[in-house]
PDB file of C-alpha atoms in Angstrom:
ATOM      1  CA  MET A   1       6.399 -64.008  24.921  1.00 40.00           C
ATOM      2  CA  ALA A   2       9.993 -65.053  24.509  1.00 40.00           C
ATOM      3  CA  THR A   3      10.989 -68.620  25.197  1.00 38.00           C
ATOM      4  CA  ARG A   4      13.248 -69.088  28.211  1.00 36.00           C
ATOM      5  CA  THR A   5      16.778 -70.334  27.815  1.00 34.00           C
ATOM      6  CA  THR A   6      16.426 -74.023  28.365  1.00 34.00           C
ATOM      7  CA  ARG A   7      18.570 -76.993  29.321  1.00 36.00           C
ATOM      8  CA  TYR A   8      16.717 -80.266  29.497  1.00 35.00           C
ATOM      9  CA  PHE A   9      19.104 -82.983  30.555  1.00 35.00           C
ATOM     10  CA  PRO A  10      20.131 -83.920  34.063  1.00 37.00           C
ATOM     11  CA  GLU A  11      23.836 -83.479  34.608  1.00 36.00           C
ATOM     12  CA  GLN A  12      26.314 -85.350  36.724  1.00 33.00           C
ATOM     13  CA  VAL A  13      27.598 -82.844  39.266  1.00 31.00           C
ATOM     14  CA  PRO A  14      30.425 -83.730  41.657  1.00 33.00           C
ATOM     15  CA  THR A  15      29.471 -83.212  45.284  1.00 35.00           C
ATOM     16  CA  GLY A  16      32.955 -83.341  46.784  1.00 37.00           C
ATOM     17  CA  THR A  17      32.154 -86.682  48.436  1.00 38.00           C
ATOM     18  CA  GLY A  18      33.331 -88.767  45.513  1.00 37.00           C
ATOM     19  CA  LYS A  19      29.720 -89.387  44.518  1.00 37.00           C
ATOM     20  CA  ALA A  20      27.759 -87.714  41.747  1.00 35.00           C
ATOM     21  CA  THR A  21      24.257 -86.395  42.225  1.00 39.00           C
ATOM     22  CA  MET A  22      21.638 -85.719  39.582  1.00 45.00           C
ATOM     23  CA  THR A  23      20.508 -82.182  39.031  1.00 45.00           C
ATOM     24  CA  SER A  24      18.232 -80.888  36.331  1.00 52.00           C
ATOM     25  CA  THR A  25      17.481 -77.510  34.898  1.00 60.00           C
ATOM     26  CA  LEU A  26      14.320 -78.350  32.995  1.00 67.00           C
ATOM     27  CA  THR A  27      12.370 -75.224  32.122  1.00 72.00           C
ATOM     28  CA  LEU A  28       9.368 -75.605  29.864  1.00 86.00           C
ATOM     29  CA  PRO A  29       8.542 -72.932  27.249  1.00 90.00           C
ATOM     30  CA  ASP A  30       6.473 -69.864  28.107  1.00 90.00           C
ATOM     31  CA  ASP A  31       4.045 -70.535  25.230  1.00 93.00           C
ATOM     32  CA  GLY A  32       3.512 -74.136  26.387  1.00 92.00           C
ATOM     33  CA  LEU A  33       4.123 -75.665  22.953  1.00 95.00           C
ATOM     34  CA  VAL A  34       6.307 -78.754  22.595  1.00 95.00           C
ATOM     35  CA  SER A  35       6.654 -81.429  19.959  1.00 96.00           C
ATOM     36  CA  LEU A  36       6.446 -85.077  20.935  1.00 96.00           C
ATOM     37  CA  VAL A  37       7.900 -87.893  18.856  1.00 96.00           C
ATOM     38  CA  GLY A  38       8.187 -91.612  19.480  1.00 95.00           C
ATOM     39  CA  TRP A  39      11.280 -93.006  21.142  1.00 94.00           C
ATOM     40  CA  PRO A  40      12.186 -96.161  19.257  1.00 91.00           C
ATOM     41  CA  ASP A  41      14.033 -98.534  21.541  1.00 91.00           C
ATOM     42  CA  ALA A  42      14.321-102.074  20.207  1.00 90.00           C
ATOM     43  CA  LEU A  43      15.054-103.559  23.645  1.00 88.00           C
ATOM     44  CA  ALA A  44      12.213-101.796  25.505  1.00 89.00           C
ATOM     45  CA  ASP A  45       9.824-102.421  22.613  1.00 86.00           C
ATOM     46  CA  ALA A  46      10.681-106.136  22.644  1.00 87.00           C
ATOM     47  CA  SER A  47      11.001-106.881  26.357  1.00 86.00           C
ATOM     48  CA  GLY A  48       9.395-103.857  27.976  1.00 91.00           C
ATOM     49  CA  HIS A  49       5.826-103.150  28.941  1.00 95.00           C
ATOM     50  CA  PRO A  50       3.211-100.906  27.332  1.00 95.00           C
ATOM     51  CA  VAL A  51       2.771 -97.650  29.240  1.00 95.00           C
ATOM     52  CA  ARG A  52      -0.776 -98.621  30.288  1.00 95.00           C
ATOM     53  CA  SER A  53       0.146-102.164  31.383  1.00 95.00           C
ATOM     54  CA  PRO A  54      -0.406-103.521  34.902  1.00 95.00           C
ATOM     55  CA  TYR A  55       3.387-103.888  35.232  1.00 96.00           C
ATOM     56  CA  VAL A  56       3.983-100.165  34.728  1.00 96.00           C
ATOM     57  CA  GLU A  57       1.146 -99.177  37.041  1.00 95.00           C
ATOM     58  CA  THR A  58       2.166-101.629  39.757  1.00 96.00           C
ATOM     59  CA  PHE A  59       5.936-101.220  39.762  1.00 97.00           C
ATOM     60  CA  TRP A  60       6.766 -97.871  38.133  1.00 96.00           C
ATOM     61  CA  LEU A  61       4.037 -95.772  39.798  1.00 95.00           C
ATOM     62  CA  GLY A  62       5.849 -95.456  43.123  1.00 93.00           C
ATOM     63  CA  ILE A  63       9.077 -94.522  41.342  1.00 94.00           C
ATOM     64  CA  LEU A  64       7.705 -91.987  38.868  1.00 96.00           C
ATOM     65  CA  GLY A  65       4.908 -90.647  41.043  1.00 95.00           C
ATOM     66  CA  PRO A  66       1.258 -90.214  40.044  1.00 96.00           C
ATOM     67  CA  THR A  67       1.662 -86.919  38.165  1.00 97.00           C
ATOM     68  CA  ALA A  68       4.505 -88.245  36.043  1.00 97.00           C
ATOM     69  CA  MET A  69       2.619 -91.514  35.454  1.00 97.00           C
ATOM     70  CA  TRP A  70      -0.486 -89.697  34.156  1.00 97.00           C
ATOM     71  CA  LEU A  71       1.686 -87.407  32.075  1.00 97.00           C
ATOM     72  CA  LEU A  72       3.531 -90.384  30.552  1.00 98.00           C
ATOM     73  CA  ARG A  73       0.215 -92.002  29.662  1.00 97.00           C
ATOM     74  CA  ARG A  74      -1.106 -88.842  28.004  1.00 97.00           C
ATOM     75  CA  CYS A  75       2.112 -88.226  26.059  1.00 97.00           C
ATOM     76  CA  SER A  76       2.335 -91.863  24.996  1.00 97.00           C
ATOM     77  CA  ASP A  77      -1.286 -91.702  23.805  1.00 96.00           C
ATOM     78  CA  GLU A  78      -0.341 -88.706  21.631  1.00 96.00           C
ATOM     79  CA  ILE A  79       2.470 -90.722  20.021  1.00 96.00           C
ATOM     80  CA  ILE A  80       0.286 -93.777  19.487  1.00 95.00           C
ATOM     81  CA  SER A  81      -2.431 -91.678  17.822  1.00 96.00           C
ATOM     82  CA  GLN A  82       0.088 -89.578  15.821  1.00 96.00           C
ATOM     83  CA  PRO A  83       3.121 -91.805  15.116  1.00 95.00           C
ATOM     84  CA  ASP A  84       4.854 -89.129  12.996  1.00 94.00           C
ATOM     85  CA  GLY A  85       4.887 -86.749  15.959  1.00 94.00           C
ATOM     86  CA  ALA A  86       2.534 -84.292  17.607  1.00 95.00           C
ATOM     87  CA  LEU A  87       2.590 -80.609  18.445  1.00 96.00           C
ATOM     88  CA  VAL A  88       1.214 -80.453  21.975  1.00 96.00           C
ATOM     89  CA  ASP A  89      -0.048 -77.479  23.949  1.00 97.00           C
ATOM     90  CA  LEU A  90       0.900 -78.143  27.558  1.00 96.00           C
ATOM     91  CA  HIS A  91      -1.981 -75.991  28.919  1.00 96.00           C
ATOM     92  CA  PRO A  92      -4.764 -78.486  28.017  1.00 97.00           C
ATOM     93  CA  LEU A  93      -2.413 -81.424  28.634  1.00 97.00           C
ATOM     94  CA  ALA A  94      -1.870 -80.252  32.212  1.00 96.00           C
ATOM     95  CA  GLY A  95      -5.617 -79.638  32.591  1.00 96.00           C
ATOM     96  CA  SER A  96      -6.339 -83.210  31.473  1.00 96.00           C
ATOM     97  CA  ILE A  97      -4.503 -84.514  34.555  1.00 96.00           C
ATOM     98  CA  GLY A  98      -6.005 -81.972  36.950  1.00 96.00           C
ATOM     99  CA  LEU A  99      -3.178 -79.432  36.941  1.00 96.00           C
ATOM    100  CA  ALA A 100      -2.507 -75.978  35.527  1.00 94.00           C
ATOM    101  CA  TYR A 101       0.405 -75.272  33.215  1.00 93.00           C
ATOM    102  CA  HIS A 102       2.857 -72.583  34.260  1.00 89.00           C
ATOM    103  CA  PRO A 103       6.291 -72.148  32.716  1.00 85.00           C
ATOM    104  CA  GLY A 104       9.132 -72.603  35.120  1.00 80.00           C
ATOM    105  CA  ARG A 105      10.293 -75.401  37.356  1.00 80.00           C
ATOM    106  CA  HIS A 106       8.441 -74.896  40.602  1.00 85.00           C
ATOM    107  CA  ASN A 107       5.033 -76.393  39.974  1.00 89.00           C
ATOM    108  CA  PRO A 108       3.605 -79.932  40.008  1.00 93.00           C
ATOM    109  CA  PHE A 109       3.283 -80.235  36.222  1.00 94.00           C
ATOM    110  CA  SER A 110       6.893 -79.215  35.527  1.00 92.00           C
ATOM    111  CA  ARG A 111       8.160 -81.518  38.281  1.00 92.00           C
ATOM    112  CA  GLY A 112       6.231 -84.438  36.735  1.00 94.00           C
ATOM    113  CA  PHE A 113       7.677 -83.624  33.319  1.00 92.00           C
ATOM    114  CA  GLU A 114      11.148 -83.397  34.840  1.00 93.00           C
ATOM    115  CA  ARG A 115      10.735 -86.818  36.507  1.00 95.00           C
ATOM    116  CA  LEU A 116       9.939 -88.377  33.137  1.00 96.00           C
ATOM    117  CA  VAL A 117      13.188 -86.990  31.736  1.00 95.00           C
ATOM    118  CA  MET A 118      15.138 -87.947  34.863  1.00 94.00           C
ATOM    119  CA  PHE A 119      13.909 -91.568  34.797  1.00 95.00           C
ATOM    120  CA  GLY A 120      14.395 -92.025  31.053  1.00 95.00           C
ATOM    121  CA  MET A 121      10.754 -92.120  29.993  1.00 96.00           C
ATOM    122  CA  MET A 122      11.214 -89.013  27.878  1.00 96.00           C
ATOM    123  CA  ARG A 123      14.272 -87.274  26.415  1.00 94.00           C
ATOM    124  CA  HIS A 124      14.982 -83.933  24.787  1.00 92.00           C
ATOM    125  CA  VAL A 125      15.896 -84.334  21.099  1.00 92.00           C
ATOM    126  CA  GLY A 126      15.863 -80.788  19.718  1.00 89.00           C
ATOM    127  CA  ASN A 127      14.613 -77.208  19.944  1.00 87.00           C
ATOM    128  CA  HIS A 128      13.481 -76.123  16.482  1.00 78.00           C
ATOM    129  CA  PRO A 129      10.884 -74.866  15.898  1.00 85.00           C
ATOM    130  CA  GLN A 130       9.970 -75.693  19.511  1.00 90.00           C
ATOM    131  CA  PRO A 131      11.340 -78.029  22.202  1.00 92.00           C
ATOM    132  CA  THR A 132      10.981 -81.630  21.017  1.00 94.00           C
ATOM    133  CA  PHE A 133      10.861 -84.656  23.283  1.00 95.00           C
ATOM    134  CA  ALA A 134      11.005 -88.350  22.436  1.00 96.00           C
ATOM    135  CA  VAL A 135       8.496 -90.341  24.503  1.00 97.00           C
ATOM    136  CA  ARG A 136       8.459 -94.035  25.295  1.00 96.00           C
ATOM    137  CA  THR A 137       5.369 -96.068  24.485  1.00 95.00           C
ATOM    138  CA  HIS A 138       6.962 -99.129  26.119  1.00 95.00           C
ATOM    139  CA  VAL A 139       8.710 -98.961  29.469  1.00 95.00           C
ATOM    140  CA  PRO A 140      11.726-101.129  30.270  1.00 93.00           C
ATOM    141  CA  PRO A 141      11.635-103.481  33.236  1.00 93.00           C
ATOM    142  CA  LEU A 142      12.884-102.041  36.508  1.00 94.00           C
ATOM    143  CA  ALA A 143      16.614-102.191  37.123  1.00 93.00           C
ATOM    144  CA  GLY A 144      17.789-104.205  40.112  1.00 94.00           C
ATOM    145  CA  ARG A 145      18.510-101.058  42.139  1.00 95.00           C
ATOM    146  CA  GLN A 146      14.956 -99.847  41.514  1.00 94.00           C
ATOM    147  CA  VAL A 147      13.472-103.185  42.579  1.00 96.00           C
ATOM    148  CA  ALA A 148      15.564-103.025  45.772  1.00 95.00           C
ATOM    149  CA  ARG A 149      13.884 -99.698  46.666  1.00 93.00           C
ATOM    150  CA  LEU A 150      10.352-101.072  46.328  1.00 95.00           C
ATOM    151  CA  PRO A 151       8.374-101.997  49.449  1.00 96.00           C
ATOM    152  CA  GLU A 152       8.918-105.647  50.371  1.00 96.00           C
ATOM    153  CA  GLN A 153       5.496-106.780  49.123  1.00 96.00           C
ATOM    154  CA  LEU A 154       6.195-105.244  45.695  1.00 96.00           C
ATOM    155  CA  GLN A 155       9.678-106.791  45.591  1.00 95.00           C
ATOM    156  CA  ILE A 156       8.056-110.189  46.081  1.00 95.00           C
ATOM    157  CA  ALA A 157       5.381-109.436  43.474  1.00 96.00           C
ATOM    158  CA  HIS A 158       8.062-108.278  41.043  1.00 95.00           C
ATOM    159  CA  ALA A 159      10.067-111.474  41.543  1.00 94.00           C
ATOM    160  CA  ASP A 160       6.901-113.492  40.768  1.00 93.00           C
ATOM    161  CA  TYR A 161       5.865-111.345  37.773  1.00 92.00           C
ATOM    162  CA  PRO A 162       5.970-113.173  34.429  1.00 87.00           C
ATOM    163  CA  MET A 163       8.713-111.440  32.428  1.00 76.00           C
ATOM    164  CA  VAL A 164       8.635-113.545  29.265  1.00 53.00           C
ATOM    165  CA  GLY A 165       8.090-111.331  26.216  1.00 52.00           C
ATOM    166  CA  LYS A 166       5.796-108.362  26.540  1.00 40.00           C
ATOM    167  CA  ALA A 167       3.540-108.191  29.573  1.00 43.00           C
ATOM    168  CA  HIS A 168       0.147-106.691  28.826  1.00 43.00           C
TER     169      HIS A 168
END
């Protein structure tokens, strides 16, 4: 099968109200093959939190959603076990989190993948020989605007969370 024409990054699109909204045209390949590489980020690696940390589960889960969270964990595991990069078949990857892989945008797996790109946990870095995505193994702390959107009890917990160095 031919690979679909693909654009991976969200774009700033004027809405006519003076505000920009985020749109995305993420379409995953028909054959389900992507390459994953690590996303080196000195700041997130130094002051962020490992993908499987209590911080990420407690505070990022409600922002990313459960599908995206499981997908981030699986992709991060691939990078940790294969630091030089990994060729990943999205069919078994989707199955490992209880979903089926279908190319296109309108399915739970693709929406989870899109959320990872949208929230900066993954980014498109190339297309040859297949789409390649850089994946974080450490997640940055929430931005102030993200903390403000948490339920009150999580805002309080976040304010009390020890943020010195890496939280494990």
